[in-house]
Short mmCIF file of C-alpha atoms and ligand atoms in Angstrom, two decimals:
data_model
loop_
_atom_site.label_atom_id
_atom_site.label_comp_id
_atom_site.label_asym_id
_atom_site.label_seq_id
_atom_site.Cartn_x
_atom_site.Cartn_y
_atom_site.Cartn_z
CA MET A 1 133.09 -100.06 -126.27
CA ASN A 2 134.05 -97.74 -123.44
CA ILE A 3 134.86 -94.23 -124.50
CA GLY A 4 137.55 -92.05 -122.96
CA LEU A 5 138.16 -88.56 -124.26
CA ILE A 6 141.24 -86.43 -123.66
CA GLY A 7 140.96 -82.72 -124.33
CA LEU A 8 137.83 -80.71 -123.65
CA GLY A 9 138.66 -77.60 -125.63
CA SER A 10 135.94 -76.28 -127.89
CA MET A 11 136.18 -79.27 -130.27
CA GLY A 12 136.56 -81.92 -127.58
CA TYR A 13 133.76 -80.61 -125.38
CA ASN A 14 131.34 -80.39 -128.27
CA LEU A 15 132.24 -83.89 -129.40
CA ALA A 16 131.55 -85.02 -125.84
CA LYS A 17 128.13 -83.36 -125.95
CA ASN A 18 127.41 -84.97 -129.30
CA LEU A 19 128.47 -88.43 -128.04
CA THR A 20 126.46 -88.18 -124.83
CA SER A 21 123.41 -86.94 -126.71
CA LYS A 22 123.60 -90.23 -128.64
CA ASP A 23 123.57 -92.11 -125.32
CA PHE A 24 127.26 -92.97 -125.22
CA LYS A 25 128.90 -92.73 -121.82
CA VAL A 26 132.04 -90.62 -121.98
CA TYR A 27 134.83 -90.42 -119.41
CA ALA A 28 136.83 -87.29 -120.08
CA TYR A 29 140.09 -85.74 -118.95
CA GLU A 30 141.12 -82.11 -119.34
CA LYS A 31 144.12 -80.65 -117.62
CA ASN A 32 142.98 -77.02 -117.74
CA LEU A 33 141.14 -76.47 -114.46
CA ASP A 34 139.28 -73.38 -115.68
CA ILE A 35 137.72 -75.41 -118.47
CA ILE A 36 136.83 -78.18 -116.01
CA GLU A 37 135.16 -75.74 -113.66
CA LYS A 38 133.00 -74.37 -116.45
CA ILE A 39 132.05 -77.80 -117.75
CA GLU A 40 131.14 -79.05 -114.28
CA GLN A 41 128.49 -76.36 -114.06
CA ASP A 42 126.89 -77.58 -117.30
CA LYS A 43 126.14 -80.99 -115.73
CA ILE A 44 126.00 -83.01 -118.94
CA THR A 45 124.33 -86.40 -118.47
CA ASN A 46 126.65 -89.31 -119.23
CA LEU A 47 129.77 -87.13 -119.22
CA PHE A 48 132.07 -88.14 -116.37
CA LEU A 49 135.05 -85.94 -115.66
CA VAL A 50 138.12 -87.66 -114.26
CA LYS A 51 141.11 -86.09 -112.55
CA SER A 52 143.99 -88.01 -114.11
CA LEU A 53 144.87 -90.06 -117.15
CA LYS A 54 145.21 -93.09 -114.92
CA GLN A 55 141.69 -92.57 -113.64
CA LEU A 56 140.48 -92.23 -117.21
CA ILE A 57 141.89 -95.64 -118.02
CA ASN A 58 140.61 -97.20 -114.80
CA ASN A 59 137.07 -96.03 -115.51
CA THR A 60 137.00 -97.27 -119.08
CA HIS A 61 137.36 -101.02 -119.26
CA SER A 62 138.97 -102.87 -122.16
CA PRO A 63 138.24 -102.90 -125.00
CA ARG A 64 138.29 -99.15 -124.76
CA ILE A 65 138.71 -96.34 -127.24
CA ILE A 66 140.58 -93.27 -126.09
CA MET A 67 139.83 -90.30 -128.30
CA LEU A 68 142.31 -87.44 -128.39
CA SER A 69 141.05 -83.97 -129.18
CA LEU A 70 144.30 -82.05 -128.82
CA PRO A 71 146.56 -79.74 -130.81
CA ALA A 72 148.75 -81.69 -133.27
CA ASP A 73 151.92 -81.01 -131.27
CA LYS A 74 150.49 -82.53 -128.09
CA ILE A 75 149.49 -85.92 -129.51
CA ASP A 76 152.77 -87.82 -129.08
CA GLU A 77 153.25 -86.64 -125.53
CA CYS A 78 149.72 -87.71 -124.67
CA ILE A 79 150.16 -91.13 -126.28
CA ASP A 80 153.37 -91.60 -124.28
CA ASN A 81 151.48 -90.79 -121.10
CA ILE A 82 148.64 -93.23 -121.65
CA ILE A 83 150.10 -96.30 -123.33
CA GLU A 84 151.60 -97.61 -120.12
CA PHE A 85 148.07 -97.94 -118.69
CA MET A 86 146.45 -99.42 -121.81
CA ASN A 87 145.84 -103.04 -122.75
CA PRO A 88 146.34 -104.93 -126.00
CA GLY A 89 143.20 -104.62 -128.09
CA ASP A 90 142.51 -101.04 -126.99
CA THR A 91 142.28 -98.21 -129.49
CA ILE A 92 143.66 -94.68 -129.57
CA ALA A 93 141.93 -92.31 -132.00
CA ASP A 94 143.51 -88.96 -132.86
CA LEU A 95 140.66 -86.61 -133.83
CA GLY A 96 142.84 -83.53 -134.34
CA ASN A 97 144.42 -81.94 -137.38
CA SER A 98 147.50 -84.15 -137.52
CA LEU A 99 149.92 -84.62 -140.37
CA TYR A 100 149.11 -87.91 -142.13
CA LEU A 101 152.75 -89.01 -141.99
CA LYS A 102 152.61 -88.71 -138.21
CA SER A 103 149.49 -90.89 -138.19
CA ILE A 104 151.34 -93.57 -140.14
CA GLU A 105 154.23 -93.37 -137.68
CA ARG A 106 151.88 -93.54 -134.66
CA TYR A 107 149.97 -96.47 -136.11
CA ASN A 108 153.20 -98.45 -136.49
CA ARG A 109 154.53 -97.47 -133.08
CA LEU A 110 151.32 -98.59 -131.36
CA LEU A 111 151.09 -101.76 -133.46
CA ASN A 112 154.21 -102.99 -131.64
CA LYS A 113 152.25 -102.73 -128.41
CA ASN A 114 149.12 -104.35 -129.85
CA ILE A 115 147.21 -101.10 -129.48
CA SER A 116 145.19 -100.04 -132.48
CA PHE A 117 145.42 -96.53 -133.88
CA LEU A 118 142.88 -94.51 -135.85
CA GLY A 119 143.75 -91.15 -137.38
CA ILE A 120 140.48 -89.29 -137.84
CA GLY A 121 139.96 -85.96 -139.57
CA VAL A 122 136.96 -84.11 -138.15
CA SER A 123 135.56 -81.12 -139.97
CA GLY A 124 132.91 -78.56 -139.12
CA GLY A 125 134.44 -76.67 -136.22
CA PRO A 126 132.89 -76.76 -132.73
CA ARG A 127 129.33 -76.42 -134.13
CA GLY A 128 129.91 -79.40 -136.39
CA ALA A 129 131.45 -81.35 -133.52
CA ARG A 130 128.28 -80.72 -131.51
CA ASN A 131 125.65 -81.27 -134.18
CA GLY A 132 127.34 -83.63 -136.60
CA PRO A 133 130.78 -83.24 -138.17
CA ALA A 134 132.17 -84.76 -141.34
CA ILE A 135 134.42 -87.65 -140.39
CA MET A 136 137.41 -88.91 -142.39
CA ALA A 137 138.98 -91.99 -140.83
CA GLY A 138 142.03 -94.12 -141.51
CA GLY A 139 144.07 -96.70 -139.62
CA SER A 140 143.36 -100.04 -137.98
CA GLU A 141 140.58 -101.89 -139.78
CA THR A 142 139.79 -103.97 -136.71
CA ALA A 143 139.49 -100.86 -134.56
CA TRP A 144 137.27 -99.25 -137.16
CA SER A 145 134.94 -102.24 -137.31
CA LYS A 146 134.58 -102.07 -133.53
CA THR A 147 134.02 -98.31 -133.34
CA LYS A 148 132.40 -97.22 -136.60
CA HIS A 149 128.91 -97.29 -135.06
CA ILE A 150 130.08 -94.53 -132.70
CA PHE A 151 131.46 -92.33 -135.47
CA ASN A 152 128.54 -92.99 -137.79
CA SER A 153 126.05 -92.02 -135.13
CA ILE A 154 127.72 -88.68 -134.29
CA SER A 155 128.50 -87.69 -137.87
CA ALA A 156 126.60 -85.26 -140.08
CA LYS A 157 123.91 -86.76 -142.31
CA ASN A 158 123.27 -86.24 -145.98
CA GLY A 159 119.78 -87.68 -146.25
CA GLU A 160 120.12 -91.30 -145.19
CA GLN A 161 123.89 -91.29 -145.65
CA ASN A 162 126.48 -90.56 -142.98
CA ALA A 163 129.15 -88.02 -143.85
CA CYS A 164 131.58 -90.46 -142.31
CA CYS A 165 134.03 -92.52 -144.25
CA TYR A 166 136.81 -94.96 -143.52
CA PHE A 167 139.52 -94.62 -146.15
CA GLY A 168 141.61 -97.58 -145.06
CA SER A 169 145.33 -97.39 -144.58
CA PRO A 170 147.02 -95.52 -141.71
CA GLY A 171 147.27 -91.81 -142.47
CA SER A 172 144.50 -91.88 -145.09
CA GLY A 173 141.90 -90.08 -142.93
CA HIS A 174 144.23 -87.26 -142.05
CA PHE A 175 145.43 -87.04 -145.64
CA ILE A 176 141.86 -86.44 -146.86
CA LYS A 177 141.37 -83.89 -144.07
CA LEU A 178 144.46 -81.95 -145.02
CA ILE A 179 143.41 -81.76 -148.67
CA HIS A 180 139.99 -80.64 -147.43
CA ASN A 181 141.71 -77.81 -145.59
CA GLY A 182 143.90 -76.84 -148.55
CA ILE A 183 140.76 -76.50 -150.69
CA GLU A 184 139.05 -74.67 -147.81
CA TYR A 185 141.81 -72.02 -147.86
CA ALA A 186 141.39 -71.51 -151.62
CA LEU A 187 137.58 -71.21 -151.49
CA MET A 188 137.70 -68.79 -148.56
CA GLU A 189 140.10 -66.61 -150.46
CA VAL A 190 138.03 -66.77 -153.66
CA LEU A 191 135.13 -65.21 -151.75
CA ALA A 192 137.38 -62.64 -150.08
CA GLU A 193 138.87 -61.58 -153.43
CA ILE A 194 135.45 -61.32 -155.08
CA SER A 195 134.35 -59.15 -152.19
CA ILE A 196 137.27 -56.73 -152.70
CA ILE A 197 136.58 -56.48 -156.41
CA LEU A 198 132.90 -55.78 -155.76
CA ASN A 199 133.95 -53.14 -153.30
CA LYS A 200 136.89 -51.44 -155.03
CA ALA A 201 135.85 -51.76 -158.65
CA TYR A 202 132.08 -51.76 -158.46
CA LYS A 203 131.86 -49.56 -155.36
CA LEU A 204 129.45 -51.90 -153.58
CA ASN A 205 129.26 -51.35 -149.85
CA ASN A 206 129.05 -54.27 -147.41
CA HIS A 207 125.29 -54.36 -147.54
CA GLU A 208 125.19 -54.33 -151.36
CA GLN A 209 127.85 -57.03 -151.60
CA VAL A 210 125.92 -59.22 -149.21
CA LYS A 211 122.81 -58.76 -151.32
CA LYS A 212 124.73 -59.90 -154.40
CA PHE A 213 126.19 -62.90 -152.57
CA LYS A 214 122.80 -63.82 -151.14
CA ASP A 215 121.35 -64.08 -154.64
CA VAL A 216 123.78 -66.94 -155.24
CA LEU A 217 122.66 -68.82 -152.13
CA ASN A 218 119.73 -70.44 -153.90
CA THR A 219 121.76 -71.62 -156.90
CA THR A 220 124.09 -74.55 -157.57
CA SER A 221 127.02 -72.28 -156.65
CA SER A 222 125.84 -72.07 -153.08
CA SER A 223 127.93 -73.30 -150.16
CA TYR A 224 128.40 -73.10 -146.42
CA LEU A 225 131.38 -70.76 -146.92
CA LEU A 226 129.29 -68.42 -149.07
CA GLU A 227 126.56 -68.40 -146.45
CA ILE A 228 128.92 -67.47 -143.62
CA THR A 229 130.55 -64.84 -145.82
CA THR A 230 127.18 -63.08 -146.16
CA LYS A 231 126.96 -63.10 -142.37
CA VAL A 232 130.43 -61.81 -141.53
CA LEU A 233 130.58 -59.05 -144.15
CA ASN A 234 127.55 -57.37 -142.68
CA ALA A 235 128.32 -57.83 -139.00
CA LYS A 236 129.01 -54.85 -136.73
CA ASN A 237 130.46 -54.53 -133.24
CA GLU A 238 128.76 -52.84 -130.28
CA ASN A 239 130.08 -49.46 -131.49
CA ASN A 240 128.29 -49.89 -134.80
CA ILE A 241 131.56 -50.45 -136.65
CA TYR A 242 131.83 -53.25 -139.20
CA PHE A 243 134.16 -55.97 -137.92
CA ILE A 244 135.74 -56.00 -141.37
CA ASP A 245 136.89 -52.42 -140.80
CA ASP A 246 138.09 -53.09 -137.30
CA ILE A 247 140.04 -56.32 -137.03
CA ASP A 248 143.70 -57.26 -137.50
CA ASN A 249 144.17 -58.43 -141.09
CA ARG A 250 146.95 -60.99 -140.51
CA ILE A 251 145.57 -64.43 -141.40
CA GLU A 252 146.42 -67.27 -139.10
CA GLN A 253 146.84 -70.89 -140.13
CA ASN A 254 147.35 -74.22 -138.43
CA GLY A 255 149.73 -75.77 -140.98
CA THR A 256 147.35 -78.05 -142.88
CA GLY A 257 147.55 -75.86 -146.00
CA VAL A 258 151.33 -75.99 -145.97
CA TRP A 259 151.18 -79.80 -145.64
CA THR A 260 148.86 -79.94 -148.65
CA ILE A 261 151.43 -78.05 -150.70
CA LYS A 262 154.26 -80.28 -149.51
CA ALA A 263 152.27 -83.36 -150.52
CA ALA A 264 151.58 -81.83 -153.95
CA LEU A 265 155.23 -80.91 -154.49
CA GLU A 266 156.32 -84.39 -153.55
CA LEU A 267 153.88 -85.97 -156.00
CA GLY A 268 154.51 -83.37 -158.71
CA VAL A 269 150.86 -82.34 -158.80
CA SER A 270 149.94 -78.78 -159.70
CA ILE A 271 147.72 -77.01 -157.14
CA PRO A 272 148.43 -73.32 -157.85
CA SER A 273 145.19 -71.99 -156.37
CA ILE A 274 145.72 -73.74 -153.06
CA TYR A 275 149.33 -72.59 -153.09
CA SER A 276 148.26 -68.98 -153.74
CA ALA A 277 145.82 -69.09 -150.85
CA VAL A 278 148.45 -70.41 -148.46
CA SER A 279 150.97 -67.93 -149.80
CA THR A 280 148.53 -65.06 -149.20
CA ARG A 281 148.23 -66.18 -145.59
CA SER A 282 152.03 -66.06 -145.25
CA ASN A 283 152.15 -62.71 -147.01
CA SER A 284 149.45 -61.38 -144.71
CA GLN A 285 151.96 -61.28 -141.85
CA TYR A 286 153.15 -58.06 -143.55
CA PHE A 287 149.69 -56.68 -144.43
CA ASN A 288 149.95 -54.12 -141.68
CA TYR A 289 153.54 -53.17 -142.46
CA ASP A 290 153.41 -49.52 -143.42
CA THR A 291 155.13 -49.11 -146.79
CA GLY A 292 154.00 -45.50 -147.00
CA VAL A 293 152.49 -46.39 -150.37
CA ASN A 294 148.79 -46.74 -150.73
CA LEU A 295 147.52 -47.56 -154.19
CA SER A 296 144.33 -45.69 -154.56
CA TYR A 297 141.27 -47.06 -156.29
CA ASP A 298 139.32 -43.84 -156.16
CA ASP A 299 139.86 -42.93 -159.77
CA LEU A 300 138.60 -46.24 -161.13
CA LYS A 301 136.21 -45.74 -163.96
CA ILE A 302 134.28 -48.92 -164.30
CA ASN A 303 132.34 -49.25 -167.49
CA SER A 304 130.78 -52.55 -166.64
CA GLU A 305 127.37 -52.46 -165.08
CA VAL A 306 127.17 -54.17 -161.75
CA ASN A 307 124.02 -55.96 -162.87
CA ASN A 308 126.00 -57.70 -165.58
CA ILE A 309 128.27 -59.52 -163.17
CA ASN A 310 127.27 -63.14 -163.06
CA LEU A 311 128.44 -64.07 -159.57
CA GLU A 312 126.91 -67.52 -159.78
CA GLU A 313 129.22 -68.37 -162.68
CA ILE A 314 132.25 -66.60 -161.24
CA ILE A 315 131.94 -68.50 -157.98
CA PHE A 316 131.25 -71.83 -159.64
CA PHE A 317 134.24 -71.48 -161.96
CA ASN A 318 136.60 -70.67 -159.13
CA PHE A 319 135.25 -73.29 -156.73
CA ALA A 320 135.34 -75.97 -159.42
CA CYS A 321 138.95 -75.17 -160.44
CA SER A 322 140.22 -75.09 -156.87
CA LEU A 323 138.31 -78.21 -155.84
CA PHE A 324 139.52 -80.04 -158.94
CA GLN A 325 143.15 -79.38 -157.99
CA GLY A 326 142.61 -80.87 -154.52
CA LEU A 327 140.71 -83.90 -155.86
CA ASN A 328 143.39 -84.44 -158.48
CA LEU A 329 145.98 -84.48 -155.71
CA ILE A 330 143.97 -87.17 -153.92
CA LYS A 331 143.68 -89.16 -157.13
CA GLU A 332 147.42 -88.86 -157.81
CA SER A 333 148.28 -89.83 -154.24
CA ASN A 334 147.08 -93.33 -155.15
CA ARG A 335 150.53 -93.66 -156.72
CA TYR A 336 151.75 -94.24 -153.18
CA ASP A 337 151.37 -97.93 -152.53
CA PHE A 338 149.88 -97.17 -149.12
CA PHE A 339 146.88 -95.17 -150.39
CA ASP A 340 143.93 -96.39 -152.41
CA PHE A 341 141.33 -93.62 -152.46
CA ASN A 342 138.01 -93.79 -154.20
CA LEU A 343 136.78 -90.28 -154.94
CA GLN A 344 133.16 -91.28 -154.38
CA ASP A 345 134.06 -91.91 -150.75
CA VAL A 346 135.64 -88.47 -150.56
CA PHE A 347 132.47 -86.86 -151.94
CA ARG A 348 130.46 -88.81 -149.37
CA ALA A 349 132.65 -87.69 -146.46
CA TRP A 350 132.38 -84.08 -147.62
CA SER A 351 128.66 -84.20 -148.40
CA ALA A 352 127.59 -82.69 -145.05
CA GLY A 353 128.97 -81.24 -141.84
CA CYS A 354 132.30 -80.04 -143.21
CA ILE A 355 133.47 -76.57 -144.18
CA LEU A 356 133.47 -77.46 -147.89
CA GLN A 357 129.84 -78.62 -147.97
CA GLY A 358 127.49 -76.99 -150.43
CA GLU A 359 125.36 -77.22 -153.53
CA TYR A 360 128.36 -76.76 -155.86
CA LEU A 361 129.89 -79.88 -154.30
CA ARG A 362 126.65 -81.83 -154.60
CA PHE A 363 126.43 -80.88 -158.28
CA ILE A 364 130.07 -81.84 -158.96
CA SER A 365 129.69 -85.08 -157.03
CA ASN A 366 126.57 -86.01 -159.06
CA GLU A 367 128.42 -85.26 -162.28
CA PHE A 368 131.34 -87.38 -161.10
CA ASN A 369 128.96 -90.27 -160.41
CA ILE A 370 128.11 -90.36 -164.09
CA ASN A 371 131.57 -91.08 -165.54
CA ARG A 372 133.64 -91.63 -162.38
CA ASP A 373 136.83 -90.41 -163.93
CA LEU A 374 138.45 -87.24 -162.67
CA ASN A 375 140.33 -85.97 -165.70
CA TYR A 376 140.71 -82.61 -167.43
CA ASN A 377 137.73 -83.29 -169.66
CA PHE A 378 135.60 -83.70 -166.59
CA LEU A 379 136.66 -80.22 -165.45
CA TYR A 380 136.04 -78.81 -168.92
CA GLU A 381 132.54 -80.28 -169.11
CA LEU A 382 131.71 -78.97 -165.64
CA ILE A 383 132.77 -75.46 -166.54
CA ASN A 384 131.00 -75.69 -169.87
CA LYS A 385 127.78 -76.70 -168.20
CA LYS A 386 127.74 -74.06 -165.49
CA CYS A 387 129.77 -71.22 -167.01
CA PRO A 388 128.97 -71.24 -170.72
CA ASN A 389 130.32 -67.74 -171.15
CA ILE A 390 133.85 -67.96 -169.84
CA ASN A 391 134.47 -64.37 -170.95
CA ASN A 392 132.46 -63.21 -167.93
CA ILE A 393 135.09 -64.76 -165.72
CA ARG A 394 137.93 -63.32 -167.77
CA ASP A 395 136.35 -59.84 -167.62
CA PHE A 396 135.96 -59.99 -163.86
CA CYS A 397 139.56 -61.08 -163.39
CA SER A 398 140.94 -58.59 -165.92
CA LEU A 399 139.19 -55.81 -164.10
CA ALA A 400 141.07 -56.69 -160.93
CA ILE A 401 144.41 -57.00 -162.70
CA LYS A 402 143.93 -53.82 -164.70
CA HIS A 403 143.23 -51.80 -161.59
CA GLY A 404 145.74 -53.32 -159.21
CA ILE A 405 143.22 -55.13 -157.06
CA PRO A 406 144.92 -58.24 -155.64
CA SER A 407 143.37 -61.45 -156.90
CA PRO A 408 145.98 -64.19 -156.46
CA VAL A 409 143.56 -67.11 -156.25
CA LEU A 410 141.10 -65.91 -158.92
CA SER A 411 144.07 -65.39 -161.25
CA ALA A 412 145.58 -68.76 -160.34
CA ASN A 413 142.30 -70.52 -161.15
CA LEU A 414 142.07 -68.85 -164.55
CA ALA A 415 145.75 -69.48 -165.31
CA TYR A 416 145.29 -73.15 -164.37
CA TYR A 417 142.31 -73.43 -166.70
CA ASP A 418 144.17 -71.73 -169.53
CA LEU A 419 147.32 -73.79 -169.06
CA VAL A 420 145.30 -76.95 -169.36
CA PHE A 421 142.90 -76.00 -172.13
CA SER A 422 144.62 -73.43 -174.30
CA ASN A 423 147.07 -73.99 -177.06
CA HIS A 424 150.42 -72.56 -176.00
CA LYS A 425 154.12 -73.15 -176.48
CA ILE A 426 155.31 -72.72 -172.91
CA GLY A 427 156.69 -76.25 -172.66
CA GLU A 428 158.51 -76.04 -175.98
CA THR A 429 160.22 -72.73 -175.18
CA ILE A 430 161.40 -73.89 -171.77
CA GLN A 431 162.68 -77.21 -173.10
CA LEU A 432 164.68 -75.32 -175.72
CA GLN A 433 166.08 -72.88 -173.16
CA ARG A 434 167.22 -75.65 -170.84
CA SER A 435 168.65 -77.59 -173.71
CA TYR A 436 170.64 -74.50 -174.79
CA PHE A 437 172.39 -73.90 -171.50
CA GLY A 438 172.35 -77.46 -170.19
CA LEU A 439 173.03 -79.20 -173.52
CA HIS A 440 170.16 -81.54 -172.76
CA PRO A 441 168.88 -83.61 -175.66
CA LEU A 442 165.26 -83.08 -176.67
CA LYS A 443 162.54 -85.42 -177.74
CA GLN A 444 160.27 -85.02 -180.73
CA LYS A 445 156.54 -84.74 -180.28
CA ASN A 446 156.20 -88.51 -180.79
CA ASN A 447 158.31 -88.86 -177.59
CA LYS A 448 160.58 -91.39 -179.32
CA ASP A 449 163.12 -89.69 -181.55
CA THR A 450 165.89 -87.61 -180.02
CA VAL A 451 166.55 -84.12 -181.36
CA LYS A 452 170.02 -82.60 -181.05
CA PRO A 453 170.03 -78.93 -182.07
CA PHE A 454 173.37 -77.33 -182.96
CA TRP A 455 173.77 -75.80 -179.49
CA THR A 456 173.87 -79.18 -177.78
CA GLU A 457 177.41 -79.65 -179.19
CA LEU A 458 180.16 -78.27 -176.96
C1 6PG B 1 137.43 -77.74 -140.37
C2 6PG B 1 138.53 -76.70 -140.32
C3 6PG B 1 139.32 -76.78 -139.05
C4 6PG B 1 140.50 -75.81 -139.03
C5 6PG B 1 140.16 -74.47 -138.50
C6 6PG B 1 141.30 -73.46 -138.58
O1 6PG B 1 137.41 -78.49 -141.33
O2 6PG B 1 136.62 -77.75 -139.46
O3 6PG B 1 139.39 -76.93 -141.40
O4 6PG B 1 139.81 -78.10 -138.93
O5 6PG B 1 141.44 -76.29 -138.17
O6 6PG B 1 139.07 -73.97 -139.14
O7 6PG B 1 142.14 -73.64 -139.63
P1 6PG B 1 143.25 -72.56 -139.94
O8 6PG B 1 143.75 -72.04 -138.62
O9 6PG B 1 144.35 -73.26 -140.65
O10 6PG B 1 142.59 -71.49 -140.74
#
């Protein structure tokens, strides 16, 4: 299989290095001349730069795979520019962060021209792309059977296993990648919120926080995101100022989190923690808007001893609740007739190389392997096993709420847990309210008999 690659930005170039290091020949096109100039100096063996898309096609003979490593909004234009040169039996693989619905559309469009399409989610950033990313593929089965050896060989490894999985139908790879990103947003925010609480309520400076976080690194609550958090919290610039005290606080996003929420809304699946994380990113556009009000934390009188905080449990609880919501969304998406996900495959794809990787995920995946059913009892048992004293989590969260320290995702995780596992009458009250003003009939608990209270008469 001849490989062509379009886009040599930080992801594309590192994928090219990874491919060539595995002895694949890669013909690559990049329209930015500055990038080309830099890459030419690197002189990578087996990487051949071409000057036009036509040349790219001429140098790669059929059957060829053309990989696109481009921003999501550049994919269609690129496909339009190359299909005229391509032959039936060739494959186009989109390795970017595309919306799964677009991948379905592209698959069908190219099918008419007998060109196969693969939509492939790649996780791990440029470092992952270079050393082994997690790969989530979907689309043409024939194309996958012809190219999987390429993706398997460049992917991250979890022992003997490749963190590379083909999920089948068009759009499925990018769907799993977008849920990965939604969960990623929630976990990142969990760690950020814990850090503020440690700082504002427990008065831990950066160094002390990092020490606390590092203690968790050799437990089952450990993860790649935790590890990088210990690195960034402590990092200083050349003027000896912590980056955390120096940088713009508006959080950027590429849209994958918003797509996760749209998918959840469409399927009627509750993912409040992921929603809260995305919402915080939107809200952050106003973080530097000067309201003239600055809630002060100086007078906080914390009774709790910092040594009593069980960060291992707090992190596990929050990671498990957020992850569960994303996995549940994947499970529920099997209601679409075009998806048929097996969660074991998802755990395999996320077992190494990706941003979500970590011990907590390994533990949850092993637990899942025992009963293979993702239901609320599974979540309950997980929490029971790792966080036997749930009051620790409640205390940590209450502290934030009591003192006005923002904790949207920590609170959403706890509220999710309580909605599912506590005995409440929220549903009953709301059904009665809507019946009162809308005159809607109600059902009895047995879900059979109709109840018509007096207010349902006009
Ligand atoms: C990954 C990441 C990656 C993501 C960037 C930025 O799995 O490697 O999810 O794909 O695009 O990290 O994402 P945001 O700009 O949305 O934060």
